[in-house]
CSV table of C-alpha atoms and ligand atoms in Angstrom, one decimal:
chain,number,residue,atom,x,y,z
A,883,UNK,CA,-63.1,-56.6,33.6
A,884,UNK,CA,-60.7,-59.1,31.9
A,885,UNK,CA,-61.8,-62.0,34.2
A,886,UNK,CA,-65.4,-61.9,32.7
A,887,UNK,CA,-64.3,-61.5,29.2
A,888,UNK,CA,-64.0,-64.4,26.8
A,889,UNK,CA,-60.4,-65.4,25.9
A,890,UNK,CA,-59.8,-67.6,22.9
A,891,UNK,CA,-56.5,-69.4,22.5
A,892,UNK,CA,-55.6,-70.7,19.2
A,893,UNK,CA,-53.5,-74.0,19.3
A,894,UNK,CA,-53.3,-76.6,22.1
A,895,UNK,CA,-49.6,-77.3,22.1
A,896,UNK,CA,-47.5,-76.6,25.1
A,897,UNK,CA,-47.8,-72.8,24.7
A,898,UNK,CA,-51.7,-73.2,24.2
A,899,UNK,CA,-51.9,-75.5,27.3
A,900,UNK,CA,-49.8,-73.7,29.8
A,901,UNK,CA,-51.2,-70.2,29.0
A,902,UNK,CA,-54.9,-71.2,29.9
A,903,UNK,CA,-53.7,-73.2,32.9
A,904,UNK,CA,-52.1,-70.1,34.3
A,905,UNK,CA,-55.0,-67.9,33.4
A,906,UNK,CA,-57.6,-70.4,34.9
A,907,UNK,CA,-55.7,-70.5,38.1
A,908,UNK,CA,-55.8,-66.8,38.3
A,909,UNK,CA,-59.5,-66.5,37.9
A,910,UNK,CA,-60.2,-66.3,34.1
A,911,UNK,CA,-62.6,-69.1,33.4
A,912,UNK,CA,-64.3,-67.7,30.1
A,913,UNK,CA,-61.6,-69.5,28.2
A,914,UNK,CA,-61.8,-71.5,24.9
A,915,UNK,CA,-58.9,-73.3,23.5
A,916,UNK,CA,-59.2,-74.2,19.7
A,917,UNK,CA,-57.1,-77.0,18.2
A,918,UNK,CA,-57.3,-77.9,14.6
A,919,UNK,CA,-56.3,-81.5,15.2
A,920,UNK,CA,-58.0,-84.4,17.1
A,921,UNK,CA,-55.4,-84.3,19.9
A,922,UNK,CA,-53.0,-81.6,21.4
A,923,UNK,CA,-49.9,-83.5,20.8
A,924,UNK,CA,-50.0,-83.9,16.9
A,925,UNK,CA,-47.4,-81.3,16.3
A,926,UNK,CA,-44.1,-80.0,18.0
A,927,UNK,CA,-45.2,-80.5,21.5
A,928,UNK,CA,-45.6,-84.3,20.8
A,929,UNK,CA,-42.8,-84.6,18.3
A,930,UNK,CA,-39.8,-83.4,20.3
A,931,UNK,CA,-36.8,-84.9,22.1
A,932,UNK,CA,-38.3,-84.5,25.5
A,933,UNK,CA,-34.9,-83.3,27.0
A,934,UNK,CA,-34.9,-81.0,30.0
A,935,UNK,CA,-31.8,-78.9,29.5
A,936,UNK,CA,-32.1,-75.5,31.3
A,937,UNK,CA,-28.5,-74.4,30.3
A,938,UNK,CA,-29.0,-71.9,27.4
A,939,UNK,CA,-26.7,-69.5,25.6
A,940,UNK,CA,-29.5,-66.8,25.9
A,941,UNK,CA,-29.6,-65.5,29.5
A,942,UNK,CA,-33.2,-64.3,29.0
A,943,UNK,CA,-34.5,-67.7,27.9
A,944,UNK,CA,-32.5,-69.4,30.7
A,945,UNK,CA,-34.4,-67.2,33.2
A,946,UNK,CA,-37.6,-68.8,31.9
A,947,UNK,CA,-36.0,-72.2,32.0
A,948,UNK,CA,-34.9,-71.8,35.7
A,949,UNK,CA,-38.4,-70.7,36.8
A,950,UNK,CA,-39.9,-73.7,35.0
A,951,UNK,CA,-37.4,-76.0,36.5
A,952,UNK,CA,-38.8,-75.2,40.0
A,953,UNK,CA,-42.3,-76.1,38.5
A,954,UNK,CA,-41.1,-79.4,37.1
A,955,UNK,CA,-39.4,-80.3,40.5
A,956,UNK,CA,-42.4,-79.3,42.5
A,957,UNK,CA,-45.5,-79.2,40.5
A,958,UNK,CA,-48.8,-78.0,42.3
A,959,UNK,CA,-50.7,-80.7,44.2
A,960,UNK,CA,-52.8,-82.8,41.7
A,961,UNK,CA,-50.9,-81.7,38.6
A,962,UNK,CA,-49.7,-85.2,37.9
A,963,UNK,CA,-49.5,-88.5,39.8
A,964,UNK,CA,-45.8,-89.2,39.0
A,965,UNK,CA,-42.6,-87.0,38.6
A,966,UNK,CA,-42.5,-84.8,35.4
A,967,UNK,CA,-39.0,-85.8,34.4
A,968,UNK,CA,-36.4,-88.3,35.1
A,969,UNK,CA,-33.1,-86.8,36.2
A,970,UNK,CA,-30.9,-89.3,34.3
A,971,UNK,CA,-28.2,-86.6,34.0
A,972,UNK,CA,-27.1,-84.4,31.0
A,973,UNK,CA,-23.6,-83.9,29.6
A,974,UNK,CA,-22.7,-80.9,27.2
A,975,UNK,CA,-19.5,-82.0,25.5
A,976,UNK,CA,-17.1,-80.5,23.0
A,977,UNK,CA,-14.0,-81.4,21.0
A,978,UNK,CA,-11.0,-79.1,21.2
A,979,UNK,CA,-12.1,-76.6,18.6
A,980,UNK,CA,-15.3,-75.9,20.4
A,981,UNK,CA,-14.2,-76.3,24.1
A,982,UNK,CA,-13.6,-72.6,24.7
A,983,UNK,CA,-17.0,-71.6,23.4
A,984,UNK,CA,-18.7,-74.2,25.3
A,985,UNK,CA,-17.1,-73.3,28.7
A,986,UNK,CA,-17.7,-69.6,28.0
A,987,UNK,CA,-21.5,-70.0,28.1
A,988,UNK,CA,-22.1,-73.2,29.9
A,989,UNK,CA,-20.1,-72.2,33.0
A,990,UNK,CA,-21.7,-68.7,33.0
A,991,UNK,CA,-24.2,-68.6,36.0
A,992,UNK,CA,-26.4,-66.3,33.8
A,993,UNK,CA,-26.8,-69.1,31.2
A,994,UNK,CA,-26.7,-72.4,33.4
A,995,UNK,CA,-27.5,-73.4,36.9
A,996,UNK,CA,-26.3,-76.6,38.6
A,997,UNK,CA,-23.6,-77.1,35.8
A,998,UNK,CA,-20.0,-77.8,36.4
A,999,UNK,CA,-17.0,-79.0,34.4
A,1000,UNK,CA,-15.8,-82.6,35.0
A,1001,UNK,CA,-13.0,-84.5,33.3
A,1002,UNK,CA,-14.0,-86.1,30.0
A,1003,UNK,CA,-13.2,-89.5,31.7
A,1004,UNK,CA,-16.5,-89.2,33.5
A,1005,UNK,CA,-18.4,-89.5,30.4
A,1006,UNK,CA,-16.2,-92.2,28.9
A,1007,UNK,CA,-16.9,-94.3,32.0
A,1008,UNK,CA,-20.7,-94.0,31.4
A,1009,UNK,CA,-20.5,-94.4,27.6
A,1010,UNK,CA,-17.3,-96.3,27.0
A,1011,UNK,CA,-17.8,-96.7,23.4
A,1012,UNK,CA,-18.0,-92.9,22.7
A,1013,UNK,CA,-15.2,-92.0,20.3
A,1014,UNK,CA,-12.2,-90.1,21.6
A,1015,UNK,CA,-12.1,-86.5,21.1
A,1016,UNK,CA,-14.2,-84.9,24.0
A,1017,UNK,CA,-12.1,-82.0,25.4
A,1018,UNK,CA,-14.5,-80.0,27.5
A,1019,UNK,CA,-17.3,-81.7,29.5
A,1020,UNK,CA,-20.0,-79.9,31.4
A,1021,UNK,CA,-22.2,-82.1,33.8
A,1022,UNK,CA,-25.7,-81.1,34.7
A,1023,UNK,CA,-26.6,-84.1,36.8
A,1024,UNK,CA,-30.1,-83.2,38.0
A,1025,UNK,CA,-31.5,-82.7,34.6
A,1026,UNK,CA,-32.7,-85.3,31.9
A,1027,UNK,CA,-35.8,-86.5,30.1
A,1028,UNK,CA,-39.3,-85.2,30.4
A,1029,UNK,CA,-42.7,-87.1,30.6
A,1030,UNK,CA,-44.1,-85.1,27.8
A,1031,UNK,CA,-47.7,-86.5,28.3
A,1032,UNK,CA,-47.7,-85.9,32.0
A,1033,UNK,CA,-46.8,-82.2,31.4
A,1034,UNK,CA,-49.0,-81.4,28.6
A,1035,UNK,CA,-52.1,-83.2,29.9
A,1036,UNK,CA,-51.5,-81.8,33.4
A,1037,UNK,CA,-51.8,-78.3,31.9
A,1038,UNK,CA,-54.9,-79.2,29.8
A,1039,UNK,CA,-56.6,-81.2,32.6
A,1040,UNK,CA,-56.0,-78.5,35.0
A,1041,UNK,CA,-57.3,-75.8,32.7
A,1042,UNK,CA,-60.4,-77.8,31.9
A,1043,UNK,CA,-61.1,-78.6,35.5
A,1044,UNK,CA,-60.9,-74.7,36.2
A,1045,UNK,CA,-63.7,-74.0,33.5
A,1046,UNK,CA,-61.7,-73.8,30.1
A,1047,UNK,CA,-63.3,-75.3,27.2
A,1048,UNK,CA,-61.0,-77.3,24.7
A,1049,UNK,CA,-62.5,-77.9,21.2
A,1050,UNK,CA,-60.6,-80.2,19.1
A,1051,UNK,CA,-61.0,-80.5,15.2
A,1052,UNK,CA,-61.7,-76.8,15.3
A,1053,UNK,CA,-59.5,-74.5,13.2
A,1054,UNK,CA,-59.5,-70.8,13.5
A,1055,UNK,CA,-59.7,-69.7,9.9
A,1056,UNK,CA,-59.6,-66.0,10.3
A,1057,UNK,CA,-59.0,-63.3,12.9
A,1058,UNK,CA,-61.8,-61.0,13.4
A,1059,UNK,CA,-60.6,-57.5,13.7
A,1060,UNK,CA,-63.1,-54.5,13.9
A,1061,UNK,CA,-62.1,-50.9,14.4
A,1062,UNK,CA,-58.4,-51.9,14.9
A,1063,UNK,CA,-59.3,-54.3,17.7
A,1064,UNK,CA,-59.5,-58.0,17.9
A,1065,UNK,CA,-63.1,-59.3,18.3
A,1066,UNK,CA,-62.7,-63.0,17.9
A,1067,UNK,CA,-62.0,-65.7,15.2
A,1068,UNK,CA,-63.9,-67.2,12.4
A,1069,UNK,CA,-64.2,-71.0,12.4
A,1070,UNK,CA,-66.1,-73.5,10.1
A,1071,UNK,CA,-68.8,-73.8,12.7
A,1072,UNK,CA,-69.2,-69.9,12.9
A,1073,UNK,CA,-67.8,-66.8,14.5
A,1074,UNK,CA,-66.5,-66.9,18.1
A,1075,UNK,CA,-66.4,-63.5,19.7
A,1076,UNK,CA,-63.8,-62.6,22.4
A,1077,UNK,CA,-62.0,-59.5,23.7
A,1078,UNK,CA,-58.7,-61.4,23.8
A,1079,UNK,CA,-57.3,-63.8,21.2
A,1080,UNK,CA,-54.0,-65.6,21.9
A,1081,UNK,CA,-52.0,-66.9,19.1
A,1082,UNK,CA,-50.3,-70.2,20.2
A,1083,UNK,CA,-49.9,-71.8,16.8
A,1084,UNK,CA,-46.5,-73.3,16.7
A,1085,UNK,CA,-45.3,-73.8,13.1
A,1086,UNK,CA,-48.2,-71.9,11.8
A,1087,UNK,CA,-47.4,-69.0,14.0
A,1088,UNK,CA,-47.6,-66.0,11.8
A,1089,UNK,CA,-50.3,-67.2,9.3
A,1090,UNK,CA,-53.6,-66.2,10.9
A,1091,UNK,CA,-52.3,-62.7,11.9
A,1092,UNK,CA,-50.6,-62.3,8.5
A,1093,UNK,CA,-53.9,-62.7,6.8
A,1094,UNK,CA,-55.2,-59.8,8.8
A,1095,UNK,CA,-52.3,-57.6,7.9
A,1096,UNK,CA,-50.5,-58.3,11.2
A,1097,UNK,CA,-47.4,-60.2,10.2
A,1098,UNK,CA,-44.6,-61.2,12.4
A,1099,UNK,CA,-41.3,-62.8,11.2
A,1100,UNK,CA,-41.7,-66.3,12.6
A,1101,UNK,CA,-40.0,-68.9,10.7
A,1102,UNK,CA,-40.5,-72.8,11.2
A,1103,UNK,CA,-37.3,-75.0,10.8
A,1104,UNK,CA,-37.6,-78.8,10.4
A,1105,UNK,CA,-35.6,-81.2,12.6
A,1106,UNK,CA,-35.5,-84.9,12.5
A,1107,UNK,CA,-35.3,-87.4,15.3
A,1108,UNK,CA,-34.5,-91.1,14.9
A,1109,UNK,CA,-35.1,-93.9,17.6
A,1110,UNK,CA,-33.1,-97.0,16.9
A,1111,UNK,CA,-34.4,-100.5,17.5
A,1112,UNK,CA,-33.6,-101.9,21.0
A,1113,UNK,CA,-29.9,-102.2,21.7
A,1114,UNK,CA,-28.1,-103.8,24.4
A,1115,UNK,CA,-26.3,-101.8,27.0
A,1116,UNK,CA,-27.6,-98.3,26.4
A,1117,UNK,CA,-30.5,-98.0,28.9
A,1118,UNK,CA,-28.3,-96.3,31.7
A,1119,UNK,CA,-26.7,-93.7,29.5
A,1120,UNK,CA,-27.2,-90.1,30.1
A,1121,UNK,CA,-28.3,-87.4,27.7
A,1122,UNK,CA,-25.2,-86.4,25.6
A,1123,UNK,CA,-25.1,-83.2,23.5
A,1124,UNK,CA,-22.1,-82.8,21.4
A,1125,UNK,CA,-21.1,-79.3,20.1
A,1126,UNK,CA,-19.4,-78.8,16.9
A,1127,UNK,CA,-20.8,-81.5,14.9
A,1128,UNK,CA,-24.1,-80.8,16.6
A,1129,UNK,CA,-25.5,-84.2,17.5
A,1130,UNK,CA,-27.3,-85.5,20.5
A,1131,UNK,CA,-28.3,-88.9,21.8
A,1132,UNK,CA,-30.1,-90.4,24.8
A,1133,UNK,CA,-31.8,-93.8,25.7
A,1134,UNK,CA,-35.4,-94.2,24.5
A,1135,UNK,CA,-37.7,-97.2,24.3
A,1136,UNK,CA,-34.9,-99.7,24.8
A,1137,UNK,CA,-32.6,-98.0,22.0
A,1138,UNK,CA,-31.2,-94.7,21.3
A,1139,UNK,CA,-32.8,-91.4,20.3
A,1140,UNK,CA,-30.4,-89.5,18.1
A,1141,UNK,CA,-30.8,-86.2,16.1
A,1142,UNK,CA,-28.9,-85.0,13.1
A,1143,UNK,CA,-29.6,-81.5,14.4
A,1144,UNK,CA,-30.7,-80.4,11.0
A,1145,UNK,CA,-32.6,-77.1,10.4
A,1146,UNK,CA,-34.2,-76.4,7.1
A,1147,UNK,CA,-36.8,-73.7,6.6
A,1148,UNK,CA,-40.1,-75.2,5.8
A,1149,UNK,CA,-43.6,-74.4,4.7
A,1150,UNK,CA,-45.8,-75.4,7.9
A,1151,UNK,CA,-48.2,-77.5,5.8
A,1152,UNK,CA,-45.3,-79.7,4.8
A,1153,UNK,CA,-43.1,-79.0,7.8
A,1154,UNK,CA,-43.3,-82.5,9.3
A,1155,UNK,CA,-42.5,-84.5,6.2
A,1156,UNK,CA,-39.4,-86.7,6.4
A,1157,UNK,CA,-36.5,-86.0,4.3
A,1158,UNK,CA,-34.7,-89.4,3.7
A,1159,UNK,CA,-31.3,-87.7,3.2
A,1160,UNK,CA,-31.4,-86.9,7.0
A,1161,UNK,CA,-31.2,-90.7,7.6
A,1162,UNK,CA,-27.7,-90.5,6.0
A,1163,UNK,CA,-26.7,-87.5,8.1
A,1164,UNK,CA,-27.7,-89.0,11.4
A,1165,UNK,CA,-25.9,-92.3,10.3
A,1166,UNK,CA,-22.8,-90.4,9.5
A,1167,UNK,CA,-22.7,-88.5,13.0
A,1168,UNK,CA,-23.4,-91.8,14.8
A,1169,UNK,CA,-20.6,-93.4,12.8
A,1170,UNK,CA,-18.3,-90.6,14.0
A,1171,UNK,CA,-19.3,-90.5,17.6
A,1172,UNK,CA,-20.7,-94.0,18.4
A,1173,UNK,CA,-19.3,-96.3,15.7
A,1174,UNK,CA,-20.5,-99.5,17.3
A,1175,UNK,CA,-24.0,-98.2,17.0
A,1176,UNK,CA,-23.9,-96.7,13.5
A,1177,UNK,CA,-25.5,-99.7,11.8
A,1178,UNK,CA,-28.5,-100.0,14.2
A,1179,UNK,CA,-31.7,-100.2,12.5
A,1180,UNK,CA,-34.3,-97.3,12.8
A,1181,UNK,CA,-37.5,-98.1,14.8
A,1182,UNK,CA,-38.9,-94.7,14.4
A,1183,UNK,CA,-37.8,-91.7,12.2
A,1184,UNK,CA,-39.8,-88.4,12.2
A,1185,UNK,CA,-39.5,-84.8,11.9
A,1186,UNK,CA,-41.1,-81.6,13.7
A,1187,UNK,CA,-40.9,-77.9,13.3
A,1188,UNK,CA,-38.9,-75.5,15.7
A,1189,UNK,CA,-40.2,-72.1,15.0
A,1190,UNK,CA,-38.1,-69.0,15.5
A,1191,UNK,CA,-38.2,-65.2,15.5
A,1192,UNK,CA,-35.1,-63.7,13.8
A,1193,UNK,CA,-33.3,-63.1,17.2
A,1194,UNK,CA,-34.3,-66.7,18.5
A,1195,UNK,CA,-36.1,-65.3,21.3
A,1196,UNK,CA,-39.6,-66.3,22.2
A,1197,UNK,CA,-42.4,-64.0,21.3
A,1198,UNK,CA,-44.7,-63.5,24.3
A,1199,UNK,CA,-47.2,-60.7,24.8
A,1200,UNK,CA,-49.5,-58.1,23.2
A,1201,UNK,CA,-49.5,-57.0,19.7
A,1202,UNK,CA,-49.1,-53.2,19.8
A,1203,UNK,CA,-51.0,-52.9,16.5
A,1204,UNK,CA,-54.1,-54.5,17.6
A,1205,UNK,CA,-55.5,-54.3,21.0
A,1206,UNK,CA,-56.7,-57.6,22.5
A,1207,UNK,CA,-54.3,-59.7,20.3
A,1208,UNK,CA,-51.6,-61.5,22.2
A,1209,UNK,CA,-48.8,-64.0,21.0
A,1210,UNK,CA,-47.2,-66.9,22.7
A,1211,UNK,CA,-45.0,-68.2,19.8
A,1212,UNK,CA,-41.6,-68.8,18.4
A,1213,UNK,CA,-40.7,-71.3,21.2
A,1214,UNK,CA,-37.9,-72.7,19.0
A,1215,UNK,CA,-36.0,-75.6,20.6
A,1216,UNK,CA,-36.9,-74.9,24.2
A,1217,UNK,CA,-40.8,-74.8,24.4
A,1218,UNK,CA,-41.1,-77.8,26.8
A,1219,UNK,CA,-38.3,-76.8,29.1
A,1220,UNK,CA,-39.8,-73.3,29.4
A,1221,UNK,CA,-43.4,-74.2,29.1
A,1222,UNK,CA,-44.5,-73.3,32.7
A,1223,UNK,CA,-42.8,-69.8,32.7
A,1224,UNK,CA,-44.1,-69.1,29.1
A,1225,UNK,CA,-47.6,-69.5,30.3
A,1226,UNK,CA,-47.0,-67.5,33.4
A,1227,UNK,CA,-45.6,-64.6,31.4
A,1228,UNK,CA,-48.3,-64.8,28.8
A,1229,UNK,CA,-51.0,-64.6,31.6
A,1230,UNK,CA,-49.1,-61.7,33.2
A,1231,UNK,CA,-49.5,-59.7,30.0
A,1232,UNK,CA,-53.0,-60.6,29.5
A,1233,UNK,CA,-54.2,-59.9,33.0
A,1234,UNK,CA,-51.9,-56.8,33.4
A,1235,UNK,CA,-50.5,-54.5,34.5
A,1236,UNK,CA,-47.8,-55.0,32.1
A,1237,UNK,CA,-45.0,-57.0,33.5
A,1238,UNK,CA,-41.7,-55.0,34.0
A,1239,UNK,CA,-39.1,-57.6,34.2
A,1240,UNK,CA,-36.2,-58.0,31.9
A,1241,UNK,CA,-37.6,-61.1,30.1
A,1242,UNK,CA,-41.0,-59.5,29.6
A,1243,UNK,CA,-39.4,-56.6,27.7
A,1244,UNK,CA,-37.0,-58.6,25.7
A,1245,UNK,CA,-39.7,-61.1,24.5
A,1246,UNK,CA,-42.5,-58.7,23.8
A,1247,UNK,CA,-43.7,-58.8,20.1
A,1248,UNK,CA,-43.1,-55.1,19.5
A,1249,UNK,CA,-39.4,-55.6,19.3
A,1250,UNK,CA,-39.9,-57.3,16.0
A,1251,UNK,CA,-41.9,-54.5,14.4
A,1252,UNK,CA,-39.9,-52.3,12.2
A,1253,UNK,CA,-40.1,-48.6,13.5
A,1254,UNK,CA,-40.7,-45.7,11.2
A,1255,UNK,CA,-37.4,-43.9,10.5
A,1256,UNK,CA,-37.1,-40.1,10.7
A,1257,UNK,CA,-35.9,-38.8,7.3
B,592,FAD,C1,-37.2,-82.5,16.6
B,592,FAD,C2,-37.5,-81.5,17.8
B,592,FAD,C3,-36.8,-81.7,19.1
B,592,FAD,C4,-37.3,-80.7,20.2
B,592,FAD,N1,-36.6,-81.2,21.4
B,592,FAD,C5,-36.9,-80.4,22.5
B,592,FAD,C6,-36.5,-80.7,23.8
B,592,FAD,O1,-35.7,-81.7,23.8
B,592,FAD,N2,-36.9,-79.9,24.8
B,592,FAD,C7,-37.6,-78.8,24.6
B,592,FAD,O2,-37.9,-78.1,25.6
B,592,FAD,N3,-38.1,-78.5,23.5
B,592,FAD,C8,-37.8,-79.2,22.3
B,592,FAD,N4,-38.2,-78.9,21.1
B,592,FAD,C9,-39.2,-77.6,20.9
B,592,FAD,C10,-40.5,-77.8,21.4
B,592,FAD,O3,-41.2,-79.1,20.9
B,592,FAD,C11,-41.4,-76.7,20.9
B,592,FAD,O4,-40.7,-75.5,21.4
B,592,FAD,C12,-42.7,-76.6,21.5
B,592,FAD,O5,-43.4,-77.9,21.4
B,592,FAD,C13,-43.6,-75.5,20.8
B,592,FAD,O6,-45.0,-75.7,21.3
B,592,FAD,P1,-46.1,-74.7,20.6
B,592,FAD,O7,-47.3,-75.0,21.4
B,592,FAD,O8,-45.6,-73.5,20.3
B,592,FAD,O9,-46.3,-75.5,19.2
B,592,FAD,P2,-47.2,-76.9,18.9
B,592,FAD,O10,-46.9,-78.0,19.8
B,592,FAD,O11,-46.9,-77.1,17.4
B,592,FAD,O12,-48.7,-76.4,19.0
B,592,FAD,C14,-49.3,-75.6,18.1
B,592,FAD,C15,-50.6,-76.1,17.9
B,592,FAD,O13,-51.4,-75.1,17.3
B,592,FAD,C16,-52.4,-75.7,16.4
B,592,FAD,N5,-52.8,-74.8,15.4
B,592,FAD,C17,-52.1,-74.1,14.4
B,592,FAD,N6,-53.0,-73.3,13.7
B,592,FAD,C18,-54.1,-73.5,14.1
B,592,FAD,C19,-55.5,-72.7,13.9
B,592,FAD,N7,-55.5,-71.9,12.9
B,592,FAD,N8,-56.6,-73.3,14.6
B,592,FAD,C20,-56.4,-74.1,15.6
B,592,FAD,N9,-55.3,-74.8,15.9
B,592,FAD,C21,-54.1,-74.4,15.3
B,592,FAD,C22,-51.7,-76.9,15.9
B,592,FAD,O14,-52.4,-77.9,15.3
B,592,FAD,C23,-50.7,-77.4,17.0
B,592,FAD,O15,-51.3,-78.4,17.7
B,592,FAD,C24,-38.1,-79.7,20.0
B,592,FAD,C25,-38.7,-79.5,18.8
B,592,FAD,C26,-38.5,-80.4,17.8
B,592,FAD,C27,-39.2,-80.2,16.4
């Protein structure tokens, strides 16, 4: 009976927070979450842009985003004592060369909800200093900026209140596999036995399993974010995402958060180092779109990892090679936006019976395993 069996979750980012929360609510209380750091937000889940944007080019991921949006709008009683996001409005904008491509997916009801095309003048009225050149403009007025800590801590607090144990400064060093089944993990403090082990390791996604001969092609990519020093006149701006040059900005801490939208493959142990060259790239993009702000000083500049499977779809579900082993990984650039549904789907797989919906099949780890060919 799974509800009485120990479940170990490796990693306490958003994946390793929403999964135990969902399991605990559904009666699994023998849960241990292992986090190698001294806090849950040291890596991607605490280093991201905190943008709620459910419009996604991939309809499967959009399904998870839609489900999650309902959660963010109406979280269960006691989850948080204030709203989980601020609906400051979000615009997807494109110059002429990318206008058709943007319209093609952002106005497709399978990829976006609550999104509609508006004249570019609407954005120029809100951000008068934006350079000319926006040809297509999609407005999603009810989306905006997350309260990351309220969401992440809400999941962890809820899981703990339902009986889950959260151990910080405890790295899983090795997967214990016996007779082809997962049996637990090895830590510096000894072995922990469990019938189910869930890998929710973010940028380190593939490492533990690879050492046990169970590799999956998960690749971390580094992306930088910059927050300027406080600037006059930007606090009421919406979130603006520009296709083509790939650049986004939004108000943050009295200034502007901007991203150069870089993506370099990294070794996760060095994945959050800062590449000073990216300061130049973000300055160039700001000079193009927001020339009046291009010289603003940086108050904060950092990077984080977005980890992808080759098809850029999440990896959620059981590993067919090793009974008891589950993955909640490869959340790429949408892990917070889809966090509640990610945990729900992971819990569905762990508790069984196997979910039969479109998203479950499309995100299952088995799709990434090469199949033997008949010769
Ligand atoms: C610059 C940037 C901007 C982004 N912007 C957005 C955005 O606006 N909206 C959005 O929805 N998403 C955004 N994302 C994506 C989002 O941050 C990620 O998809 C999400 O945080 C991934 O969560 P995770 O739990 O998989 O990984 P993480 O948050 O990295 O958590 C994994 C945890 O596992 C731990 N761990 C790893 N190995 C072990 C081990 N062996 N033992 C114990 N613990 C271990 C790590 O210490 C870490 O805490 C952005 C990402 C970046 C980098």
